[in-house]
C-alpha cells in the first residue's frame, strides 16, 4: 500500500528567503512540489516560525509570496527548530491520515534536520527533498560548513540514517511521487 504523503514546507518566510543560499532555485523547487501535491490531493502544511525576530504580522514573518497558502491552507506556527514541539503538527498529520512527510524548507542543519528526525520519532516515514532545502548564505571559511557542503552533508546523513520501522529516502524533487490517504 502506498504511503499517504503530506508536503511540509518549513520556514520559507520572507526573512529567511532573503538570507537563503540558492533562494530562487529552492523556492521554485518547492513551488513545483506544492503544485504537484495539491494536484494529487495531498495536503501541504506550511510551517511558520515566530519569535526571535520573526514577529507575527511583520513582512519578514510572512510566507514567501510564491509559496503562500490558500485561505484554507494549513499553517502551523512554531517557536523552536522542532516543528512538532508545542504545536499541532502531529495532530494535523494524523487527522489527514499521513504516514509519510515530504520535507522541504529552511534551514538545512537546524529546522529541516530537527523536524525530519522528529517526524521519524513520531512514526512517519520521511522523504527529504535533496534540492528542496537550503540554509543561509555564509563564507566558505569559518566555523560553519559552506551552504553547499551543509546541504550535501545532510542529504548524505539522511541517505544512511536507519530508524527502526521507518522508511527514509532522499530524492530530488523530480523523483518525488505523492500519494494521498485512501
Short mmCIF file of C-alpha atoms in Angstrom, two decimals, residues 27-160:
data_model
loop_
_atom_site.label_atom_id
_atom_site.label_comp_id
_atom_site.label_asym_id
_atom_site.label_seq_id
_atom_site.Cartn_x
_atom_site.Cartn_y
_atom_site.Cartn_z
CA UNK A 27 11.53 28.48 -3.86
CA UNK A 28 10.96 27.30 -7.44
CA UNK A 29 11.52 23.65 -6.49
CA UNK A 30 9.16 23.88 -3.51
CA UNK A 31 6.53 25.76 -5.52
CA UNK A 32 6.61 22.97 -8.12
CA UNK A 33 6.26 20.32 -5.42
CA UNK A 34 3.37 22.26 -3.88
CA UNK A 35 1.53 22.35 -7.22
CA UNK A 36 2.09 18.63 -7.77
CA UNK A 37 0.99 17.78 -4.21
CA UNK A 38 -2.21 19.80 -4.46
CA UNK A 39 -2.99 18.32 -7.89
CA UNK A 40 -2.64 14.85 -6.35
CA UNK A 41 -4.93 15.74 -3.43
CA UNK A 42 -2.02 15.70 -1.00
CA UNK A 43 -2.09 18.20 1.89
CA UNK A 44 0.57 20.89 2.11
CA UNK A 45 1.49 22.09 5.59
CA UNK A 46 3.30 25.41 5.88
CA UNK A 47 5.46 25.69 8.98
CA UNK A 48 5.87 29.30 10.08
CA UNK A 49 8.47 30.32 12.63
CA UNK A 50 7.65 33.09 15.06
CA UNK A 51 9.73 34.77 17.70
CA UNK A 52 13.43 35.54 17.71
CA UNK A 53 12.96 38.40 15.29
CA UNK A 54 10.21 36.67 13.32
CA UNK A 55 7.42 38.76 14.76
CA UNK A 56 3.91 37.76 13.67
CA UNK A 57 2.38 40.18 11.23
CA UNK A 58 5.67 41.67 10.03
CA UNK A 59 6.81 41.43 6.42
CA UNK A 60 9.72 39.16 7.34
CA UNK A 61 7.39 36.74 9.11
CA UNK A 62 5.12 36.34 6.08
CA UNK A 63 5.44 33.19 3.99
CA UNK A 64 7.21 33.87 0.68
CA UNK A 65 4.55 35.01 -1.83
CA UNK A 66 5.33 32.20 -4.29
CA UNK A 67 4.51 29.67 -1.57
CA UNK A 68 1.74 31.43 0.35
CA UNK A 69 -1.07 29.04 1.22
CA UNK A 70 -4.63 29.47 0.06
CA UNK A 71 -7.14 30.70 2.62
CA UNK A 72 -7.93 27.09 3.56
CA UNK A 73 -4.27 26.02 3.63
CA UNK A 74 -2.84 24.54 6.79
CA UNK A 75 -0.28 26.67 8.63
CA UNK A 76 1.45 25.53 11.82
CA UNK A 77 3.25 28.11 13.95
CA UNK A 78 6.36 27.11 15.87
CA UNK A 79 8.87 28.70 18.21
CA UNK A 80 11.75 26.20 18.03
CA UNK A 81 13.64 24.25 15.34
CA UNK A 82 11.32 21.28 16.05
CA UNK A 83 8.09 21.76 14.10
CA UNK A 84 6.39 19.19 16.36
CA UNK A 85 7.34 20.73 19.72
CA UNK A 86 4.41 22.55 21.29
CA UNK A 87 2.49 22.69 18.00
CA UNK A 88 -0.47 20.92 16.46
CA UNK A 89 1.59 19.38 13.65
CA UNK A 90 1.33 15.77 14.80
CA UNK A 91 -2.44 16.06 15.32
CA UNK A 92 -2.84 17.70 11.89
CA UNK A 93 -0.86 14.91 10.22
CA UNK A 94 -2.87 12.24 11.99
CA UNK A 95 -6.14 13.99 11.08
CA UNK A 96 -5.36 13.66 7.36
CA UNK A 97 -4.11 10.08 7.67
CA UNK A 98 -0.47 10.88 6.85
CA UNK A 99 2.09 8.11 7.04
CA UNK A 100 4.90 9.96 5.22
CA UNK A 101 6.21 13.52 5.31
CA UNK A 102 7.99 15.07 2.37
CA UNK A 103 10.34 17.60 3.95
CA UNK A 104 11.46 20.90 2.38
CA UNK A 105 12.47 24.33 3.62
CA UNK A 106 14.96 26.38 5.63
CA UNK A 107 17.44 25.88 7.38
CA UNK A 108 19.00 22.57 6.46
CA UNK A 109 21.04 21.99 9.61
CA UNK A 110 18.50 23.36 12.07
CA UNK A 111 14.76 23.26 11.43
CA UNK A 112 14.80 20.87 8.45
CA UNK A 113 17.06 18.35 10.19
CA UNK A 114 15.28 18.59 13.55
CA UNK A 115 11.80 18.29 12.06
CA UNK A 116 12.75 15.35 9.83
CA UNK A 117 14.23 13.45 12.78
CA UNK A 118 11.22 14.24 14.96
CA UNK A 119 8.91 13.03 12.20
CA UNK A 120 10.65 9.66 12.43
CA UNK A 121 10.20 9.65 16.21
CA UNK A 122 6.51 10.45 15.75
CA UNK A 123 6.03 7.42 13.48
CA UNK A 124 6.22 8.93 9.99
CA UNK A 125 8.32 7.84 7.05
CA UNK A 126 10.46 10.69 5.68
CA UNK A 127 11.37 11.89 2.22
CA UNK A 128 14.00 14.62 2.36
CA UNK A 129 13.85 16.54 -0.90
CA UNK A 130 17.54 16.79 -1.85
CA UNK A 131 17.11 20.01 -3.85
CA UNK A 132 14.24 21.37 -1.75
CA UNK A 133 16.03 22.56 1.37
CA UNK A 134 18.59 25.26 1.92
CA UNK A 135 20.49 27.21 4.51
CA UNK A 136 21.85 30.71 4.99
CA UNK A 137 24.45 32.34 2.78
CA UNK A 138 27.80 32.38 4.52
CA UNK A 139 31.50 32.38 3.66
CA UNK A 140 33.21 29.13 2.73
CA UNK A 141 35.73 29.68 5.55
CA UNK A 142 34.61 29.77 9.15
CA UNK A 143 33.06 27.68 11.87
CA UNK A 144 30.11 26.52 9.74
CA UNK A 145 30.29 24.37 6.65
CA UNK A 146 29.63 26.19 3.40
CA UNK A 147 25.98 26.10 2.31
CA UNK A 148 26.63 23.56 -0.46
CA UNK A 149 28.63 21.34 1.91
CA UNK A 150 25.95 21.56 4.60
CA UNK A 151 23.18 20.60 2.17
CA UNK A 152 25.24 17.74 0.71
CA UNK A 153 26.21 16.56 4.21
CA UNK A 154 22.60 16.40 5.41
CA UNK A 155 21.44 14.67 2.24
CA UNK A 156 24.12 12.03 2.81
CA UNK A 157 23.26 11.64 6.51
CA UNK A 158 19.61 11.01 5.66
CA UNK A 159 20.58 8.57 2.87
CA UNK A 160 22.30 6.49 5.56
#
